[in-house]
mmCIF file of C-alpha atoms and ligand atoms in Angstrom:
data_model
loop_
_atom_site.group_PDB
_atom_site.id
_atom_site.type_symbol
_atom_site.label_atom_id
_atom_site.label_comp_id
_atom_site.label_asym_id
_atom_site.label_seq_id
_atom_site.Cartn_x
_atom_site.Cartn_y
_atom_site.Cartn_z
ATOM 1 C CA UNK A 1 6.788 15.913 11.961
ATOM 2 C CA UNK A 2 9.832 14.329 12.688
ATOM 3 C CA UNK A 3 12.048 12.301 9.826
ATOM 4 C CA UNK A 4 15.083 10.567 9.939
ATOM 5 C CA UNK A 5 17.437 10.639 6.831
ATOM 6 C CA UNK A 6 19.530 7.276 6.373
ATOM 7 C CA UNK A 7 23.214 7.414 4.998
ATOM 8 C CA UNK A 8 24.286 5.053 2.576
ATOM 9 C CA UNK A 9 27.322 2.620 1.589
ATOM 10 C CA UNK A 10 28.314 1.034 -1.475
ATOM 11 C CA UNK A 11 29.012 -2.865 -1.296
ATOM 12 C CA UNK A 12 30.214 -2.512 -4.372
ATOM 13 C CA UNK A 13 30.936 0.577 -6.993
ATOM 14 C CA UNK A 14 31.481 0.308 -10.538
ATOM 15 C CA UNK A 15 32.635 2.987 -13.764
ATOM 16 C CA UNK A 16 31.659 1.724 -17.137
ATOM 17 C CA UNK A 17 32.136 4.929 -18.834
ATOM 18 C CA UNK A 18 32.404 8.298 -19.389
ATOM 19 C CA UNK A 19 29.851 9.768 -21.193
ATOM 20 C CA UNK A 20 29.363 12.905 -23.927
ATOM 21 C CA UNK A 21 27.686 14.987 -21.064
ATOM 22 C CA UNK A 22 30.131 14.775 -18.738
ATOM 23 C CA UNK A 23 28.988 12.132 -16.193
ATOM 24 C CA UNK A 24 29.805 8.943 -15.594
ATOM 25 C CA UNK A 25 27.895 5.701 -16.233
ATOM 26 C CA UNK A 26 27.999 3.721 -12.794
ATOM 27 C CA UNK A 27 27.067 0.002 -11.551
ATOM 28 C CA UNK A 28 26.499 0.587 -7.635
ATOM 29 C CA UNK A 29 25.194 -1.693 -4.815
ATOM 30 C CA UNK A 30 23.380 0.332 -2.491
ATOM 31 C CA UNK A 31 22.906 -0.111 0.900
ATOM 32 C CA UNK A 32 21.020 1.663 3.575
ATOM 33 C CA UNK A 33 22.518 1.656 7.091
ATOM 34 C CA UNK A 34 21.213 2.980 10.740
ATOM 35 C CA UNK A 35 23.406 6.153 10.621
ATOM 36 C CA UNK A 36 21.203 9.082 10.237
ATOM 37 C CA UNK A 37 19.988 12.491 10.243
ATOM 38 C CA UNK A 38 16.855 14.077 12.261
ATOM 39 C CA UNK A 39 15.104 16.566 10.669
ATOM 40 C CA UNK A 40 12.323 18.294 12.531
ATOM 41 C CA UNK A 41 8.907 20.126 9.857
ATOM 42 C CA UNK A 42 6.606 22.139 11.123
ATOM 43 C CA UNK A 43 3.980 24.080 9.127
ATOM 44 C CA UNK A 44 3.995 27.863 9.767
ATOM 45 C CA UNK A 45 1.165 30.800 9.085
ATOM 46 C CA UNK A 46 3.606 33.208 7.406
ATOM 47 C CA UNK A 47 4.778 32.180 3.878
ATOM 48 C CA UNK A 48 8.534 30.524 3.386
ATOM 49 C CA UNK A 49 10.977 28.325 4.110
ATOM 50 C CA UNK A 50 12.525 28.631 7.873
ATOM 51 C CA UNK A 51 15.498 26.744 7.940
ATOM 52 C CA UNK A 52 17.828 26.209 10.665
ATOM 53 C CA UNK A 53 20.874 23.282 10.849
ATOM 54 C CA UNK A 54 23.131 22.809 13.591
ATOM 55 C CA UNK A 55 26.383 22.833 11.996
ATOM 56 C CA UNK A 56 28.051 25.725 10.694
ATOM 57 C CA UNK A 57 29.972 24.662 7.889
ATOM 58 C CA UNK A 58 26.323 23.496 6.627
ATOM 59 C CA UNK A 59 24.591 25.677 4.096
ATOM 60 C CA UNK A 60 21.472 27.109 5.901
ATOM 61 C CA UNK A 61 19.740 28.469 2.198
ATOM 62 C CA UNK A 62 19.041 27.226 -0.850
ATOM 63 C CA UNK A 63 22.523 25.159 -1.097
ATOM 64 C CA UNK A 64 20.944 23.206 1.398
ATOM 65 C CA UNK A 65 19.384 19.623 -0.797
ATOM 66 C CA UNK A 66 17.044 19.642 2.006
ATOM 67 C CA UNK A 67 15.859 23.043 1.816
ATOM 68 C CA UNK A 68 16.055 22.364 -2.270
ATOM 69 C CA UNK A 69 13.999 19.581 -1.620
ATOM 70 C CA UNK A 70 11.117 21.683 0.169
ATOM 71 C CA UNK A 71 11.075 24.735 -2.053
ATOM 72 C CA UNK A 72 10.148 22.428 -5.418
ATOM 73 C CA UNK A 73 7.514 20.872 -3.842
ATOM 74 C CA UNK A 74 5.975 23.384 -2.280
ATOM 75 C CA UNK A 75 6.537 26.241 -5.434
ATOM 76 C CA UNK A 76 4.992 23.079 -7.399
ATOM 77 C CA UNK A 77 1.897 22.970 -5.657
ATOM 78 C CA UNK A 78 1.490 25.795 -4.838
ATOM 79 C CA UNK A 79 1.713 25.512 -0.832
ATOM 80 C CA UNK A 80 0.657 29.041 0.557
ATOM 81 C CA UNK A 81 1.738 27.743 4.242
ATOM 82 C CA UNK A 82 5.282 28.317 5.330
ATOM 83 C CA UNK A 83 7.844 25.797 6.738
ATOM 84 C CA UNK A 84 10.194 25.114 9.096
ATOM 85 C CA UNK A 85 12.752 22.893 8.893
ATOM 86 C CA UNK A 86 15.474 21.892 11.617
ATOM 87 C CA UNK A 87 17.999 19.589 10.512
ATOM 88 C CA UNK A 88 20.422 17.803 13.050
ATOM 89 C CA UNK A 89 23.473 16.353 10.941
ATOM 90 C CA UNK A 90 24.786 13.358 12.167
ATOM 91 C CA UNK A 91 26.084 11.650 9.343
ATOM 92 C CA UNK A 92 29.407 13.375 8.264
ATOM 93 C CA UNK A 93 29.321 15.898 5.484
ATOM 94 C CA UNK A 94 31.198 15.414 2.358
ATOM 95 C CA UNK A 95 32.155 11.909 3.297
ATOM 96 C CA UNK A 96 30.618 9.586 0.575
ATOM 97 C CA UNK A 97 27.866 8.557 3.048
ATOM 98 C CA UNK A 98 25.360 10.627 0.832
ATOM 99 C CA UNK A 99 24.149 12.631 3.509
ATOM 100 C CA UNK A 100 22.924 15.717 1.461
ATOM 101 C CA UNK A 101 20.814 13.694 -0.735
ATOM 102 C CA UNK A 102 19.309 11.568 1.788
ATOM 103 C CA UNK A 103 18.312 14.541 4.181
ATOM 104 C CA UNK A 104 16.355 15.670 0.547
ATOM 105 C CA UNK A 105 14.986 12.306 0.573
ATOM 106 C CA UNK A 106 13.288 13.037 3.671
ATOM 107 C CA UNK A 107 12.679 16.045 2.852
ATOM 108 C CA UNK A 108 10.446 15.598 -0.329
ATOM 109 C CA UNK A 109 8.636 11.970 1.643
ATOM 110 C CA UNK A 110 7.929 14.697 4.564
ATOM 111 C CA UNK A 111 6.404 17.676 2.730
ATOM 112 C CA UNK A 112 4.415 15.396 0.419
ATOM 113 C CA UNK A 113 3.377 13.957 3.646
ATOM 114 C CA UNK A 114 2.390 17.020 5.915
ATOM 115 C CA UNK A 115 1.005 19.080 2.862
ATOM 116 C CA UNK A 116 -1.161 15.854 1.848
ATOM 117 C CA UNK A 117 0.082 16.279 -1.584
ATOM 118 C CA UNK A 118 -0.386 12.505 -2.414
ATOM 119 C CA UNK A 119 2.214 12.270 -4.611
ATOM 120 C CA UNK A 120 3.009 7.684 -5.026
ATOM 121 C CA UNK A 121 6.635 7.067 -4.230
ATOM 122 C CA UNK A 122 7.671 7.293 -7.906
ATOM 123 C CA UNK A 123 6.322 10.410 -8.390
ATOM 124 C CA UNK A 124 8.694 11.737 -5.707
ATOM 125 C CA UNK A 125 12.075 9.748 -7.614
ATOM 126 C CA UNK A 126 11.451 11.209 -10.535
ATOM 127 C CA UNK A 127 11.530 14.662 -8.805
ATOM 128 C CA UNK A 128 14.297 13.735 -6.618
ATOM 129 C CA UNK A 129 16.621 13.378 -9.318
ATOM 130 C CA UNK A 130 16.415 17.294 -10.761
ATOM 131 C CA UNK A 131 17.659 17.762 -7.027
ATOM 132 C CA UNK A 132 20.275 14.879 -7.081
ATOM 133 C CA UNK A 133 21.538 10.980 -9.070
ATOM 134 C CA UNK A 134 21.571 9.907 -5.533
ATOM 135 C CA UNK A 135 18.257 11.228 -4.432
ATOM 136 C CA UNK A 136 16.210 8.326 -5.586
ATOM 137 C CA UNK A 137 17.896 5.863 -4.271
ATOM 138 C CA UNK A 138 17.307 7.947 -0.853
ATOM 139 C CA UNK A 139 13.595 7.766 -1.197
ATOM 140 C CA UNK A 140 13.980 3.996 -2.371
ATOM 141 C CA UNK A 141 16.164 2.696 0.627
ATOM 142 C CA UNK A 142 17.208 -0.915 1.449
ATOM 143 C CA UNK A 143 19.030 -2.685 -0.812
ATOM 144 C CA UNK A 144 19.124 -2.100 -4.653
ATOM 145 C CA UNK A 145 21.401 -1.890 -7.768
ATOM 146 C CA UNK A 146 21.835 2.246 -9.171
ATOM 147 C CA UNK A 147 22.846 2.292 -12.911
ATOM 148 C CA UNK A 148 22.590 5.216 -15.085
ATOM 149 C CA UNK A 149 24.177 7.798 -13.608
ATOM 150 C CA UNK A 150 22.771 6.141 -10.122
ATOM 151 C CA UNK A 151 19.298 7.117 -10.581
ATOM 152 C CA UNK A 152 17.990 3.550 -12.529
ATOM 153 C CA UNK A 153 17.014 1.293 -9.689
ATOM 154 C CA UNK A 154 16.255 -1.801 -9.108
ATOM 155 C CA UNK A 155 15.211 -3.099 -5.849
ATOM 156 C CA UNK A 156 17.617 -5.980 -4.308
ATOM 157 C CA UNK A 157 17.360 -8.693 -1.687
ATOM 158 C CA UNK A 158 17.819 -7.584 1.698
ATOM 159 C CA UNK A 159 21.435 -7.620 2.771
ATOM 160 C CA UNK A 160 21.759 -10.591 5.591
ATOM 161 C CA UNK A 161 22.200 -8.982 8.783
ATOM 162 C CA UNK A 162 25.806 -8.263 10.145
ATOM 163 C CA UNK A 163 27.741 -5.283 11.829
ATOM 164 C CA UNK A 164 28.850 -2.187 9.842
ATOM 165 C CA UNK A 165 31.638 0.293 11.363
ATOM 166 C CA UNK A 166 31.928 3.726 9.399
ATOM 167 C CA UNK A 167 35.094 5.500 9.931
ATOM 168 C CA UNK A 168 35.907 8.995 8.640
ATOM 169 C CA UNK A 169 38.768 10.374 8.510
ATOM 170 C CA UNK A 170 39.638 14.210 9.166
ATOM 171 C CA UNK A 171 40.527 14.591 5.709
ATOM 172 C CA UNK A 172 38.066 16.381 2.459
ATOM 173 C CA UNK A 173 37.532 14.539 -0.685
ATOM 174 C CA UNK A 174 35.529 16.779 -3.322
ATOM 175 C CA UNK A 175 33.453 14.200 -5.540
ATOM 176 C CA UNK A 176 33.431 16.250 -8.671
ATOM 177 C CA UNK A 177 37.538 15.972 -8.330
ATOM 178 C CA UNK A 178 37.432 12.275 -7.859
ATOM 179 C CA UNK A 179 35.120 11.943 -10.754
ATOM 180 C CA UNK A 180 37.190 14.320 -12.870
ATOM 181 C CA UNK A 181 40.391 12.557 -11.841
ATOM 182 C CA UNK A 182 39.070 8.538 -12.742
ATOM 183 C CA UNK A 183 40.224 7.580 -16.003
ATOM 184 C CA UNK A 184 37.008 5.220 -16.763
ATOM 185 C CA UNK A 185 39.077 3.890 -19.821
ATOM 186 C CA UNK A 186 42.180 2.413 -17.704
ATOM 187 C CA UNK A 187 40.118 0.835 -14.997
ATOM 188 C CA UNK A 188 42.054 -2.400 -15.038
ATOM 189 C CA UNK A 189 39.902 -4.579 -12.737
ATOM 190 C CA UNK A 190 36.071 -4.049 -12.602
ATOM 191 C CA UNK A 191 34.301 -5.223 -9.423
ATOM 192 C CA UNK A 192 31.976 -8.855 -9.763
ATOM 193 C CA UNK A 193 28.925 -6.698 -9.367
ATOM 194 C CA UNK A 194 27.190 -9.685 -10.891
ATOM 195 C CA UNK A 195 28.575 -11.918 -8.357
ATOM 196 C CA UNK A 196 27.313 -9.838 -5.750
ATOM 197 C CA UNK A 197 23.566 -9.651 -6.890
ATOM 198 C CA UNK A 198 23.688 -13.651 -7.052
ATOM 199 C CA UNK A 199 25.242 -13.700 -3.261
ATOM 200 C CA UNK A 200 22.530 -11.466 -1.846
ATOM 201 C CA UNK A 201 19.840 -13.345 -3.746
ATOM 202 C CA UNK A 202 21.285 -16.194 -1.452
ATOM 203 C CA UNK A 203 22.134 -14.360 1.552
ATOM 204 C CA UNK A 204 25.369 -15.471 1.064
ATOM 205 C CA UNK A 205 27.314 -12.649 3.441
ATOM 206 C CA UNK A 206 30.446 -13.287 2.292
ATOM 207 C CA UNK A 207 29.605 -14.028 -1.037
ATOM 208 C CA UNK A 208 29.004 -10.338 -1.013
ATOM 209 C CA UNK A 209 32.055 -9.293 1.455
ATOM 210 C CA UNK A 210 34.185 -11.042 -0.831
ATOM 211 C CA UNK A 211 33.076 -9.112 -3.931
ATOM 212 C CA UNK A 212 33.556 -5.282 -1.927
ATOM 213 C CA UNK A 213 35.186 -2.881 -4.070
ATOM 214 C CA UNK A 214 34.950 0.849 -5.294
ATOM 215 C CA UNK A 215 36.901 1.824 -8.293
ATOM 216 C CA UNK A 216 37.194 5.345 -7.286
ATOM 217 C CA UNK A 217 39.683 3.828 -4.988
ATOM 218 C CA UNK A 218 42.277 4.301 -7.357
ATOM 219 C CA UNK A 219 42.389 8.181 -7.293
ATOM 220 C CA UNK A 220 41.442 8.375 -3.407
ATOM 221 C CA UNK A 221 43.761 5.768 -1.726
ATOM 222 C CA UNK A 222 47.340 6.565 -3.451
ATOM 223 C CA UNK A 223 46.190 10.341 -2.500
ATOM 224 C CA UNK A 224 45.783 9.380 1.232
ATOM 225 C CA UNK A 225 47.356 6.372 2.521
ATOM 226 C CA UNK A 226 45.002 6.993 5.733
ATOM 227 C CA UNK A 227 42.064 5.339 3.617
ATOM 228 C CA UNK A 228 44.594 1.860 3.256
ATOM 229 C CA UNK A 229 44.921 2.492 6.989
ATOM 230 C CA UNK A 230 41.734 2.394 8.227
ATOM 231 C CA UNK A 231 40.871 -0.555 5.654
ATOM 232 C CA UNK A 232 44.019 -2.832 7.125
ATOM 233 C CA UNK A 233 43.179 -1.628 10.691
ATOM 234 C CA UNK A 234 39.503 -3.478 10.643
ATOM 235 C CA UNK A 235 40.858 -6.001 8.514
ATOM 236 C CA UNK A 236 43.011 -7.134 11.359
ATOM 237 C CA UNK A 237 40.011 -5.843 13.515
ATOM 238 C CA UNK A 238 38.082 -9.430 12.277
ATOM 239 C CA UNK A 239 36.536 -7.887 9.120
ATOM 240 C CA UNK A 240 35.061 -9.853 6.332
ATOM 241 C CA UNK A 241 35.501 -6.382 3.760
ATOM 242 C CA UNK A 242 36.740 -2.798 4.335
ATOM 243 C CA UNK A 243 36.374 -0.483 1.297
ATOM 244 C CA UNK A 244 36.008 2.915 0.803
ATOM 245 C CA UNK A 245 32.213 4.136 0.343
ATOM 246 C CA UNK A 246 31.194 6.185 -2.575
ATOM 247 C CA UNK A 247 34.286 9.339 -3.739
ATOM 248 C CA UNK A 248 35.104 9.060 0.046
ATOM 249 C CA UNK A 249 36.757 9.654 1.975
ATOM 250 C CA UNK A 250 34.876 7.024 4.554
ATOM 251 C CA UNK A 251 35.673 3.442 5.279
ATOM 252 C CA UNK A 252 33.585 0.611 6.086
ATOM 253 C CA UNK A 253 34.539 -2.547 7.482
ATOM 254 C CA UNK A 254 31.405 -5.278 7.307
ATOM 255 C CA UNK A 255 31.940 -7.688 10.159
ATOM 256 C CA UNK A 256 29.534 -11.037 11.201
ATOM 257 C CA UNK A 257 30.758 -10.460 14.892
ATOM 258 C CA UNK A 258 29.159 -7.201 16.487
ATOM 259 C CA UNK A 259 31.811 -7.952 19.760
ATOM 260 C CA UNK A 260 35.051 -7.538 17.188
ATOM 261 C CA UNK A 261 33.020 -4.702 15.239
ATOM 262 C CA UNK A 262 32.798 -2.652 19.044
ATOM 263 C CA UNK A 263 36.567 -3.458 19.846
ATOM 264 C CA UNK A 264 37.698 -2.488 16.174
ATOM 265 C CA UNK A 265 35.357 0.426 16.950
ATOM 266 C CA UNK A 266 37.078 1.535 20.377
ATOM 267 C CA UNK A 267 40.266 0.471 18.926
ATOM 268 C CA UNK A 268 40.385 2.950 16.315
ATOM 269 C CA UNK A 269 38.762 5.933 18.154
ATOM 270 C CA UNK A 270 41.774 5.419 20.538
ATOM 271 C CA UNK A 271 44.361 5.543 17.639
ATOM 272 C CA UNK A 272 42.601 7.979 15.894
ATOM 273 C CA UNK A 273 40.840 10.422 17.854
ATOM 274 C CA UNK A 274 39.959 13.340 14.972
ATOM 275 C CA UNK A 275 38.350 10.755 12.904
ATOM 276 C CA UNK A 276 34.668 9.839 13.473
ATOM 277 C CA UNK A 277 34.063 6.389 13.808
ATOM 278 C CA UNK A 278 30.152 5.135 14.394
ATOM 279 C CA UNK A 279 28.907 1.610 14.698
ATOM 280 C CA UNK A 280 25.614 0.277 12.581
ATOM 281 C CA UNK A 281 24.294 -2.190 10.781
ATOM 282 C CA UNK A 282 22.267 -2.308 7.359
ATOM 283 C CA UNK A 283 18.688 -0.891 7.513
ATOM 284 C CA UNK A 284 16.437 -2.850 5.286
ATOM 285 C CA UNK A 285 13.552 -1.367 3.465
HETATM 286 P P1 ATP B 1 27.806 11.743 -1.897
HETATM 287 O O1 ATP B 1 27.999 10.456 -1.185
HETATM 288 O O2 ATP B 1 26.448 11.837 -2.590
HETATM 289 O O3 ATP B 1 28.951 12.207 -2.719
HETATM 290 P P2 ATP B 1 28.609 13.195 0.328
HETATM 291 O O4 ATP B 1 28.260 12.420 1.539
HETATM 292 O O5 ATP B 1 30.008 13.026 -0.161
HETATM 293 O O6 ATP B 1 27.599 12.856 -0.780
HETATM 294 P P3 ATP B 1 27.302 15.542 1.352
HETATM 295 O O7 ATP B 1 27.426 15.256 2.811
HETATM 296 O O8 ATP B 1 25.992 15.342 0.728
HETATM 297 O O9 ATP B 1 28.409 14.739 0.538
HETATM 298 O O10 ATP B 1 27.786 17.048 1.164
HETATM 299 C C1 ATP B 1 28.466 17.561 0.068
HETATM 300 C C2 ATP B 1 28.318 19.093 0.077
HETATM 301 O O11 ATP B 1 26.950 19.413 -0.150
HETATM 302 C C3 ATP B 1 28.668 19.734 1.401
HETATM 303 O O12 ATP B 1 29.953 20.255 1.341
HETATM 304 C C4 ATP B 1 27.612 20.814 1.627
HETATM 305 O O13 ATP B 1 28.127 22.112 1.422
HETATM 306 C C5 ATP B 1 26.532 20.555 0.595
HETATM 307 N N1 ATP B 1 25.207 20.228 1.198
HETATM 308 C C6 ATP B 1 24.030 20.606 0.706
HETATM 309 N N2 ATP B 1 23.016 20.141 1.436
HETATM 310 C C7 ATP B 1 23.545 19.411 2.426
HETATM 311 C C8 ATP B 1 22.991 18.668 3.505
HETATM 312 N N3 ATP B 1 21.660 18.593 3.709
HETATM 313 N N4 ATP B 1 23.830 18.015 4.309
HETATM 314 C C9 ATP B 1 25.174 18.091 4.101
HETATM 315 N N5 ATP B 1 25.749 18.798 3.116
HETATM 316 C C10 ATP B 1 24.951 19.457 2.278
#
């Protein structure tokens, strides 16, 4: 069986709070877009989890959400077959793109699937989000607003079409860090996150371009003035928005031209050849 695993953006990423446990209480746009992941199941005889990845850096055990993913279902249920699992990451680790919790996304649809567990879609949120607050929203896709700590959804209007370039930078951002450096009481400006649910219920692009921000911006950006760089770079590129998605440390510009998207795109891989710099566009549900 072979999956793809979708990364994610935020349009738009608010902190209300901090709360008594320790996490934070978020307002998020989600977005889907056409970067992804291939992951490859097959069922074996002997009992287990096979797992192989093609990067190095990537935990190949049960660090892995992916291989997280497979193990509950399968210990769950019960599933005397083994598995194999090949993941290909394409989507850059560590990068606020959500790539872990997406390729667990997969995972869980995938084993539910080929182990005809019949689990609804709900069923498999609600055990996404022991492995994950972003695994949900994974399984979900499209568009939709994440409150809660990110795992209370509600479905959104699709995003109208347009051009999205992700760049990432050669730099490491640790979320927990970001998190733990955010002083949810000083946030001075909160993003329209209201104003952007009423533009995409009118498919009003830059309604929503116009109403792009990501509070954790304020511990990233003064910490690496590369972030401002890459924003001000597709700004003069031609686009509409370019925040920072998720704790970082990626940057995406939203452009209504896909020509000025590809030169931005070429532009930047010239100037900045260690980054990684991919051109997409949002993926709807
Ligand atoms: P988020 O946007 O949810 O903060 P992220 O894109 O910043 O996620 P990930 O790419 O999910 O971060 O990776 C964060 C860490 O999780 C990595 O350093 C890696 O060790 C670990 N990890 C576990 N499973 C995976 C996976 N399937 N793909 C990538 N990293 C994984």
């Amino acid at each position: 069986m072979e999956l793809t695993a979708n990364a994610k953006i935020n349009l738009g990423l608010d902190v209300l709070r901090k709360r008594p446990d320790g996490y934070h209480d978020v307002r998020m746009v989600m977005q889907m877009t056409g970067m992804y992941d291939q992951i490859s199941l097959s069922p074996l005889k002997k009992p287990g989890i096979r797992f192989t990845v093609n990067l190095p850096y990537v935990p190949a055990n049960e660090n892995n959400l992916a291989y997280r993913a497979a193990k509950l279902l399968m210990d769950e249920f019960g599933v005397t077959d083994g598995l194999s699992i090949r993941l290909s990451k394409f989507i850059p680790v560590a990068a606020g793109l959500a790539g872990g919790s997406t390729d667990a996304a997969a995972v869980l649809k995938g084993v539910n699937k080929l182990f005809g567990l019949g689990l609804s879609e709900e069923e498999l949120m609600k055990r996404g989000k022991t492995i994950g607050a972003d695994v949900p929203y994974c399984i979900m896709g499209g568009t939709a607003l994440a409150e809660g700590i990110g795992e209370i959804l509600t479905p959104l209007p699709d995003m109208p079409m347009c051009s999205i370039l992700l760049a990432k930078p050669a730099i490491s951002v640790s979320t927990k860090e970001v998190y733990g450096a955010l002083r949810a009481d000083a946030i001075e400006k909160h993003p329209d996150i209201d104003g952007m649910l009423d533009a995409l219920r009118e498919g009003n692009l830059r309604g929503i371009t116009e109403r792009c921000s990501n509070v954790l911006e304020d511990v990233t950006a003064p910490q690496h003035p590369i972030i401002r760089a890459f924003e001000e770079e597709m700004k003069t590129g031609g686009a509409l928005a370019s925040i920072m998605s998720g704790s970082g440390p990626t940057v995406f510009g939203i452009f209504d031209n896909y020509d000025a998207a590809g030169a931005c795109r070429n532009e930047m891989r010239r100037k900045y050849p260690s980054a990684k710099i991919f051109l997409t566009s949002p993926v709807r549900r």
